[in-house]
Amino acid sequence: MAQLSDDCFAQDGRLMRVAEARALLERVIVPIGAAEPVPLHGALGRILLEDIVAGHDVPPRDNSAVDGYAIYFDDLNPDAETALPVTGRAAAGHPLERPARRGAAVRIFTGAAMPAGSDQGAPDTVMMQEDCRLDGDTVVVAPGIKRGANRRAAGEDIAAGATVLRAGRRLRPQDLGQAAAAGRREVLVAKPLRVALFSTGDELREPGAALDPGCIYDSNRATIHGLLAGLGCAVDDLGILADRAETIRAALDTAAQDHDLIVTSGGVSVGEEDHVKPAVEALGKLHFWRLAIKPGRPLALGQVGAVPFVGLPGNPVAVMVTFLTMVRPMILRLLGGDAPVPRSFKVRADFAHKKKKDRREWLRVRLSGDGPENWLAHKFPREGAGILSSLVEADGLVELPEDLTRLEPGTMVDFLPFSEVTT
Ligand code: AMP
Ligand code: MG
């Protein structure tokens, strides 16, 4: 279970910029450190918790990059054809079992180890078969090739002893390949974070249930579940909590027994119908971080006993933005992973927009255009933080920096694709 330093989310109530809030999280969140070995096929998307060091050169031996003939470069006439007898064969996995003679060629195939030589050196060059002519058992080679051509050097991919993957990396398919190339069958990764997930609100109903007057279906839990699952969390979906501090308190108390993180949505504005605050305060601590962002009002951070607690806003769009900007890096950090700032890229805005200075704003946009040169971002006409359909139609978020106050159509802006942050 996470060890939080005492009251680590406390701060002085000032408006916090995104960069400041991220730095603060980075400081106060201590990785849980629970690791488990898993076979490579179970390691995709997991956080690596060890450095992977290559025990040998990759490739282990010099080998041929093409199908052709391995020769001694010094046997070649510099400016005329050379005829060499073909005296052996080396295929991938089947090296030539004796040294290759001077003055002869060895038939060789891609990936086959270069033949060993003698005290007169070793074959050092491979002629591509397309550049050779075969005359009985003799191969005729044109002049003009460079010494060492078509030969791959031992260790050219990875040198023995090199660190090929560092702890903290989130494993992608090619990383699994790299670990395998280094000879690893298993790797040490972070245990999935056990997350307890609740919604709060008397108006919420389970999808599919009867919709009583004044009620809505609980959509946040499905969204947040997806966001957590994308990070490899083991999510316990613990349903909807009524707007009663006592109910919430009891549920959180139980959840804290066997989870690493508790996430709720709703009930954390500061109105009289917001019952999360007293519930968490009865069990631990709660702080409202006043983030200088839109959408997303205060983010509630605290602890239930020793378990970190995140209270997300209720509005679906605010949920998504605060999760992506704050909770996602927090989870990566709890897992011991690197949490780099997500990469955005430049697109042209087709809209005008006014914003308040000193806060960061995210707009839901759809892209049109047929390539990087002319992507055009279109903003959704309805900006409300409750308009979930705008997120569904959006390809990502345009991020407007704190300093900006007016955006003119045609300006280049930072676009953060959802694909960068939702897996
Ligand atoms: P609250 O922060 O609890 O006052 O909620 C703010 C708004 O978000 C209200 O309109 C709620 O009905 C709505 N809301 C809260 N939780 C959810 C949820 N789980 N799914 C959909 N909407 C929600
Ligand atoms: Mg509510």
Coordinates of C-alpha atoms and ligand atoms in Angstrom, one line a residue:
M1 CA 0.0 0.0 0.0
A2 CA 1.2 3.5 -0.8
Q3 CA 3.0 5.3 1.9
L4 CA 2.1 9.0 1.9
S5 CA 4.0 11.4 3.9
D6 CA 1.8 13.0 6.5
D7 CA -0.8 15.2 4.9
C8 CA 1.2 15.4 1.7
F9 CA -1.5 17.0 -0.4
A10 CA -1.7 20.1 1.8
Q11 CA -1.1 23.3 0.1
D12 CA -1.9 26.9 0.8
G13 CA -5.1 27.3 -1.3
R14 CA -3.5 29.5 -4.0
L15 CA -4.5 29.0 -7.6
M16 CA -2.1 26.4 -8.9
R17 CA -0.9 26.3 -12.5
V18 CA -0.7 22.9 -14.2
A19 CA 3.1 22.7 -14.2
E20 CA 3.2 23.6 -10.5
A21 CA 0.5 21.0 -9.6
R22 CA 2.3 18.3 -11.6
A23 CA 5.6 19.1 -9.9
L24 CA 3.9 18.9 -6.6
L25 CA 2.4 15.5 -7.4
E26 CA 5.8 14.4 -8.5
R27 CA 7.2 15.3 -5.1
V28 CA 4.6 14.0 -2.8
I29 CA 3.6 10.7 -4.6
V30 CA 5.8 7.9 -3.6
P31 CA 5.9 4.8 -5.9
I32 CA 4.2 1.8 -4.2
G33 CA 7.1 -0.4 -5.4
A34 CA 5.1 -3.7 -5.5
A35 CA 6.7 -5.7 -8.3
E36 CA 6.1 -9.1 -9.9
P37 CA 7.9 -11.1 -12.6
V38 CA 5.7 -11.7 -15.6
P39 CA 6.3 -13.5 -18.9
L40 CA 6.9 -11.2 -21.8
H41 CA 3.5 -11.9 -23.3
G42 CA 1.8 -10.6 -20.1
A43 CA 4.0 -7.5 -19.9
L44 CA 2.5 -5.2 -22.6
G45 CA 1.6 -1.8 -21.1
R46 CA 3.1 -2.6 -17.7
I47 CA 5.7 -0.5 -16.0
L48 CA 9.1 -2.0 -16.0
L49 CA 10.7 -2.0 -12.6
E50 CA 14.2 -3.2 -13.5
D51 CA 16.9 -2.2 -16.0
I52 CA 17.3 -4.8 -18.7
V53 CA 20.9 -5.4 -19.5
A54 CA 22.0 -7.4 -22.5
G55 CA 24.1 -10.4 -21.4
H56 CA 25.6 -10.8 -24.9
D57 CA 26.1 -8.9 -28.2
V58 CA 23.1 -8.6 -30.4
P59 CA 23.6 -10.0 -33.0
P60 CA 25.9 -12.4 -31.3
R61 CA 28.1 -13.0 -34.4
D62 CA 29.0 -11.1 -37.6
N63 CA 26.4 -12.2 -40.1
S64 CA 25.2 -11.7 -43.7
A65 CA 22.7 -9.0 -44.5
V66 CA 21.8 -10.6 -47.9
D67 CA 21.6 -13.8 -49.8
G68 CA 24.9 -14.2 -51.8
Y69 CA 28.5 -15.2 -51.5
A70 CA 30.9 -14.6 -48.6
I71 CA 34.4 -13.7 -49.8
Y72 CA 37.7 -12.3 -48.8
F73 CA 37.8 -8.8 -50.1
D74 CA 41.5 -9.1 -50.7
D75 CA 40.8 -11.9 -53.2
L76 CA 39.0 -9.5 -55.5
N77 CA 40.6 -7.9 -58.6
P78 CA 40.1 -4.1 -58.0
D79 CA 39.1 -3.4 -61.7
A80 CA 38.1 -6.7 -63.3
E81 CA 35.8 -9.6 -62.6
T82 CA 37.0 -12.3 -60.2
A83 CA 36.1 -16.0 -60.5
L84 CA 36.1 -17.9 -57.2
P85 CA 35.2 -21.6 -56.6
V86 CA 32.2 -22.0 -54.3
T87 CA 33.4 -24.3 -51.5
G88 CA 30.8 -24.2 -48.7
R89 CA 27.4 -23.2 -47.6
A90 CA 26.2 -21.2 -44.6
A91 CA 22.5 -20.6 -43.8
A92 CA 20.8 -19.0 -40.9
G93 CA 21.2 -21.3 -37.9
H94 CA 23.7 -23.5 -39.9
P95 CA 27.1 -21.9 -39.8
L96 CA 29.9 -23.3 -42.0
E97 CA 31.6 -25.8 -39.7
R98 CA 35.2 -25.4 -41.0
P99 CA 37.2 -22.3 -41.7
A100 CA 36.7 -20.7 -45.1
R101 CA 39.7 -20.9 -47.5
R102 CA 41.4 -17.9 -49.1
G103 CA 40.7 -17.7 -52.8
A104 CA 37.2 -19.3 -52.5
A105 CA 33.6 -18.2 -51.9
V106 CA 31.0 -19.5 -49.5
R107 CA 27.4 -19.6 -50.5
I108 CA 25.7 -17.6 -47.7
F109 CA 22.1 -16.6 -46.8
T110 CA 20.6 -13.7 -44.8
G111 CA 21.3 -14.0 -41.1
A112 CA 23.9 -16.8 -41.5
A113 CA 27.0 -16.3 -39.4
M114 CA 30.0 -15.1 -41.4
P115 CA 32.4 -18.1 -41.9
A116 CA 35.4 -18.3 -39.7
G117 CA 38.7 -17.9 -41.4
S118 CA 42.3 -18.9 -40.7
D119 CA 45.6 -17.1 -39.9
Q120 CA 45.1 -15.4 -43.3
G121 CA 42.0 -13.5 -42.0
A122 CA 38.4 -14.4 -42.6
P123 CA 35.7 -13.6 -45.2
D124 CA 34.8 -10.0 -44.6
T125 CA 32.5 -9.1 -47.4
V126 CA 29.3 -10.5 -48.9
M127 CA 28.5 -10.2 -52.6
M128 CA 24.7 -10.0 -53.2
Q129 CA 23.6 -12.9 -55.4
E130 CA 22.0 -10.4 -57.8
D131 CA 25.5 -9.0 -58.5
C132 CA 27.1 -12.4 -59.3
R133 CA 27.1 -14.8 -62.1
L134 CA 27.3 -18.5 -61.5
D135 CA 29.4 -20.6 -63.9
G136 CA 29.2 -24.3 -62.7
D137 CA 30.7 -24.4 -59.3
T138 CA 32.4 -21.0 -59.8
V139 CA 31.0 -17.6 -58.9
V140 CA 32.0 -14.7 -61.0
V141 CA 32.0 -11.4 -59.1
A142 CA 32.0 -7.9 -60.6
P143 CA 34.5 -5.3 -59.3
G144 CA 33.5 -2.2 -57.3
I145 CA 32.2 -3.6 -54.0
K146 CA 33.4 -2.1 -50.7
R147 CA 35.3 -4.0 -48.1
G148 CA 32.8 -5.2 -45.5
A149 CA 29.8 -4.7 -47.7
N150 CA 26.5 -6.6 -46.7
R151 CA 28.0 -7.7 -43.5
R152 CA 26.3 -7.0 -40.2
A153 CA 28.6 -6.7 -37.2
A154 CA 28.3 -8.5 -34.0
G155 CA 26.9 -6.2 -31.4
E156 CA 25.8 -3.6 -34.0
D157 CA 22.2 -3.6 -32.5
I158 CA 23.2 -4.0 -28.8
A159 CA 26.6 -4.4 -27.2
A160 CA 27.0 -6.9 -24.4
G161 CA 26.5 -5.1 -21.1
A162 CA 24.4 -2.3 -22.5
T163 CA 21.2 -1.3 -20.7
V164 CA 18.5 -1.8 -23.4
L165 CA 15.5 -0.8 -21.3
R166 CA 15.4 1.3 -18.2
A167 CA 13.1 0.9 -15.2
G168 CA 10.2 3.3 -15.4
R169 CA 9.3 2.6 -19.0
R170 CA 5.8 1.6 -20.0
L171 CA 6.4 -1.5 -22.1
R172 CA 5.4 -1.2 -25.8
P173 CA 5.4 -4.2 -28.3
Q174 CA 8.9 -3.3 -29.6
D175 CA 10.2 -3.1 -26.0
L176 CA 9.0 -6.7 -25.4
G177 CA 10.9 -7.7 -28.5
Q178 CA 14.0 -5.9 -27.2
A179 CA 13.8 -7.7 -23.9
A180 CA 13.5 -11.0 -25.8
A181 CA 16.5 -10.2 -28.0
A182 CA 18.5 -9.6 -24.8
G183 CA 17.5 -13.1 -23.7
R184 CA 14.8 -12.3 -21.2
R185 CA 11.8 -14.6 -20.9
E186 CA 10.3 -12.7 -17.9
V187 CA 10.6 -9.1 -16.7
L188 CA 9.9 -7.5 -13.4
V189 CA 6.9 -5.1 -13.7
A190 CA 4.7 -3.1 -11.3
K191 CA 1.8 -5.0 -9.8
P192 CA -1.4 -3.6 -11.2
L193 CA -2.7 -0.7 -9.0
R194 CA -5.8 -1.8 -7.1
V195 CA -8.2 1.0 -7.6
A196 CA -11.6 1.4 -5.9
L197 CA -14.0 3.4 -8.1
F198 CA -17.2 5.1 -6.9
S199 CA -19.7 7.6 -8.3
T200 CA -21.6 9.8 -5.9
G201 CA -25.0 11.4 -6.4
D202 CA -28.6 10.7 -5.5
E203 CA -29.6 11.5 -9.2
L204 CA -27.4 8.7 -10.6
R205 CA -28.9 5.4 -11.8
E206 CA -27.2 2.3 -13.2
P207 CA -27.4 2.2 -17.0
G208 CA -30.3 0.0 -17.9
A209 CA -32.3 0.6 -14.7
A210 CA -35.5 2.6 -14.7
L211 CA -34.8 6.3 -14.9
D212 CA -36.8 8.0 -12.1
P213 CA -37.8 11.6 -12.4
G214 CA -34.9 14.0 -12.2
C215 CA -32.3 11.2 -12.6
I216 CA -29.6 10.4 -15.1
Y217 CA -27.5 7.4 -15.9
D218 CA -24.1 7.2 -14.3
S219 CA -21.7 7.8 -17.2
N220 CA -18.6 8.9 -15.3
R221 CA -17.9 5.5 -13.9
A222 CA -17.8 3.9 -17.4
T223 CA -15.4 6.6 -18.6
I224 CA -13.2 6.5 -15.6
H225 CA -13.2 2.7 -15.6
G226 CA -11.9 2.9 -19.2
L227 CA -9.2 5.5 -18.3
L228 CA -8.0 3.3 -15.4
A229 CA -8.1 0.1 -17.4
G230 CA -6.1 1.8 -20.1
L231 CA -3.3 2.3 -17.5
G232 CA -3.5 -1.4 -16.5
C233 CA -5.2 -0.8 -13.2
A234 CA -7.2 -3.5 -11.5
V235 CA -10.4 -1.6 -11.1
D236 CA -13.0 -2.5 -8.5
D237 CA -16.2 -0.9 -9.7
L238 CA -18.0 -0.2 -6.4
G239 CA -21.1 1.5 -7.7
I240 CA -23.0 4.6 -6.8
L241 CA -22.9 6.2 -3.4
A242 CA -25.9 8.2 -2.1
D243 CA -25.4 11.8 -1.1
R244 CA -25.0 11.0 2.6
A245 CA -21.7 11.6 4.3
E246 CA -22.3 8.5 6.5
T247 CA -22.8 6.2 3.6
I248 CA -19.8 7.6 1.8
R249 CA -17.7 7.3 4.9
A250 CA -18.5 3.7 5.5
A251 CA -17.8 2.7 1.8
L252 CA -14.5 4.6 1.7
D253 CA -13.4 3.0 5.0
T254 CA -14.0 -0.5 3.7
A255 CA -12.4 0.3 0.3
A256 CA -9.2 1.6 2.0
Q257 CA -8.6 -1.9 3.5
D258 CA -7.6 -3.5 0.2
H259 CA -6.9 -0.9 -2.4
D260 CA -4.0 1.3 -3.4
L261 CA -6.0 4.2 -4.6
I262 CA -9.6 5.4 -4.2
V263 CA -11.3 7.4 -7.0
T264 CA -14.7 9.0 -6.8
S265 CA -16.5 11.5 -9.0
G266 CA -19.0 14.1 -8.0
G267 CA -19.8 15.6 -4.7
V268 CA -16.7 17.6 -4.3
S269 CA -17.8 21.1 -5.3
V270 CA -18.3 23.1 -2.2
G271 CA -22.1 23.2 -2.1
E272 CA -24.2 21.9 0.7
E273 CA -25.0 18.8 -1.4
D274 CA -21.4 17.8 -1.5
H275 CA -20.9 15.1 1.0
V276 CA -17.5 13.7 0.1
K277 CA -15.6 16.3 2.1
P278 CA -16.9 15.4 5.5
A279 CA -16.7 11.7 4.8
V280 CA -13.0 11.8 3.8
E281 CA -12.1 14.2 6.6
A282 CA -13.6 11.8 9.1
L283 CA -11.2 9.1 7.9
G284 CA -8.1 11.1 7.0
K285 CA -7.4 14.4 5.2
L286 CA -8.9 16.2 2.2
H287 CA -7.6 19.2 0.3
F288 CA -9.1 21.0 -2.6
W289 CA -6.5 22.0 -5.1
R290 CA -7.6 25.1 -6.9
L291 CA -6.2 24.4 -10.3
A292 CA -5.9 27.2 -12.8
I293 CA -7.6 25.2 -15.5
K294 CA -10.8 25.0 -17.5
P295 CA -12.7 22.8 -17.5
G296 CA -12.3 21.2 -14.1
R297 CA -13.0 22.9 -10.9
P298 CA -11.1 22.1 -7.7
L299 CA -9.6 18.6 -7.6
A300 CA -10.0 17.0 -4.3
L301 CA -6.9 15.1 -3.1
G302 CA -6.5 13.4 0.2
Q303 CA -6.1 10.2 2.0
V304 CA -8.3 7.7 3.6
G305 CA -6.1 6.2 6.2
A306 CA -2.9 5.8 4.3
V307 CA -4.6 5.3 0.9
P308 CA -4.5 8.1 -1.5
F309 CA -7.9 9.5 -2.5
V310 CA -8.9 11.5 -5.6
G311 CA -12.2 13.2 -5.8
L312 CA -12.9 14.1 -9.4
P313 CA -15.5 16.6 -10.4
G314 CA -19.0 15.4 -11.4
N315 CA -19.2 17.0 -14.8
P316 CA -18.2 14.5 -17.5
V317 CA -15.9 16.7 -19.4
A318 CA -14.2 18.0 -16.3
V319 CA -13.7 14.4 -15.2
M320 CA -11.9 13.6 -18.4
V321 CA -9.6 16.7 -18.4
T322 CA -8.7 16.5 -14.7
F323 CA -8.0 12.7 -15.0
L324 CA -5.8 13.2 -18.0
T325 CA -3.9 16.1 -16.6
M326 CA -3.5 15.1 -13.0
V327 CA -4.7 11.6 -12.2
R328 CA -2.9 9.9 -15.0
P329 CA 0.6 11.2 -14.1
M330 CA -0.2 10.4 -10.5
I331 CA -1.1 6.8 -11.3
L332 CA 2.0 6.4 -13.4
R333 CA 4.1 7.7 -10.6
L334 CA 2.4 5.4 -8.0
L335 CA 3.4 2.5 -10.3
G336 CA 7.0 3.7 -10.4
G337 CA 6.7 4.7 -14.1
D338 CA 8.0 7.8 -15.9
A339 CA 5.3 10.3 -16.4
P340 CA 6.4 12.5 -19.2
V341 CA 4.3 15.4 -20.2
P342 CA 2.1 14.1 -23.0
R343 CA 3.2 15.1 -26.5
S344 CA 1.0 17.4 -28.4
F345 CA 1.5 18.6 -32.0
K346 CA 0.7 21.8 -33.9
V347 CA -2.5 22.2 -35.9
R348 CA -4.2 25.2 -37.3
A349 CA -7.3 26.4 -35.4
D350 CA -10.2 27.4 -37.6
F351 CA -12.0 29.3 -34.8
A352 CA -11.7 32.4 -32.7
H353 CA -11.7 32.0 -28.9
K354 CA -11.4 34.3 -25.9
K355 CA -10.1 33.1 -22.6
K356 CA -9.1 34.2 -19.2
K357 CA -5.5 35.0 -18.6
D358 CA -3.5 32.8 -16.2
R359 CA -5.3 29.6 -16.6
R360 CA -4.8 26.7 -19.0
E361 CA -7.8 25.8 -21.1
W362 CA -8.6 22.7 -23.1
L363 CA -11.0 22.7 -25.9
R364 CA -12.6 19.7 -27.5
V365 CA -11.8 19.6 -31.2
R366 CA -12.3 17.5 -34.2
L367 CA -9.6 17.5 -36.9
S368 CA -10.2 17.8 -40.6
G369 CA -7.7 17.7 -43.5
D370 CA -5.7 15.0 -45.0
G371 CA -2.3 15.2 -43.4
P372 CA 0.2 16.9 -41.0
E373 CA 0.6 19.9 -43.4
N374 CA -3.0 20.9 -43.2
W375 CA -4.8 19.5 -40.2
L376 CA -7.5 22.0 -39.2
A377 CA -9.0 22.0 -35.7
H378 CA -12.7 22.6 -35.3
K379 CA -14.1 23.5 -31.9
F380 CA -17.3 22.2 -30.6
P381 CA -20.0 24.9 -30.6
R382 CA -21.4 23.7 -27.2
E383 CA -18.7 24.1 -24.6
G384 CA -20.5 23.1 -21.4
A385 CA -18.6 20.8 -19.1
G386 CA -21.6 18.4 -19.0
I387 CA -21.7 17.8 -22.8
L388 CA -20.3 14.3 -23.0
S389 CA -21.1 14.0 -26.7
S390 CA -18.6 16.6 -27.5
L391 CA -15.8 14.3 -26.1
V392 CA -17.2 11.5 -28.1
E393 CA -17.0 13.4 -31.4
A394 CA -13.6 15.0 -30.5
D395 CA -10.3 13.6 -31.7
G396 CA -8.5 15.3 -28.9
L397 CA -8.0 18.6 -27.0
V398 CA -6.5 21.9 -28.0
E399 CA -4.4 23.1 -25.1
L400 CA -4.3 26.9 -24.7
P401 CA -1.5 28.2 -22.5
E402 CA -1.9 30.4 -19.5
D403 CA -0.7 33.6 -21.2
L404 CA -3.1 33.5 -24.1
T405 CA -6.3 35.6 -24.0
R406 CA -7.4 35.7 -27.6
L407 CA -7.1 33.2 -30.3
E408 CA -7.6 34.3 -33.9
P409 CA -8.7 31.8 -36.6
G410 CA -5.7 30.5 -38.5
T411 CA -3.4 30.4 -35.5
M412 CA -1.3 27.3 -34.8
V413 CA -2.2 25.7 -31.6
D414 CA -1.2 22.6 -29.5
F415 CA -3.3 19.6 -30.2
L416 CA -3.2 16.7 -27.8
P417 CA -4.7 13.5 -29.4
F418 CA -6.7 11.4 -27.1
S419 CA -4.7 8.4 -28.4
E420 CA -1.6 9.9 -26.7
V421 CA -3.3 9.8 -23.2
T422 CA -6.0 7.2 -23.1
T423 CA -4.0 4.0 -23.3
Ligands
AMP1 P1 -21.6 17.4 -8.5 O1 -20.1 17.7 -8.6 O2 -21.8 16.2 -7.8 O3 -22.4 18.6 -8.1 O4 -22.0 17.1 -10.0 C1 -21.8 18.0 -11.1 C2 -22.7 17.6 -12.2 O5 -22.2 16.4 -12.8 C3 -24.1 17.4 -11.9 O6 -24.9 17.8 -13.0 C4 -24.2 15.9 -11.8 O7 -25.5 15.4 -12.1 C5 -23.2 15.4 -12.9 N1 -22.7 14.1 -12.5 C6 -22.1 13.8 -11.3 N2 -21.7 12.5 -11.3 C7 -22.0 12.0 -12.5 C8 -21.9 10.7 -13.1 N3 -21.3 9.7 -12.4 N4 -22.3 10.6 -14.4 C9 -22.8 11.6 -15.0 N5 -23.0 12.8 -14.5 C10 -22.6 13.0 -13.3
MG2 MG -23.5 15.3 -6.9

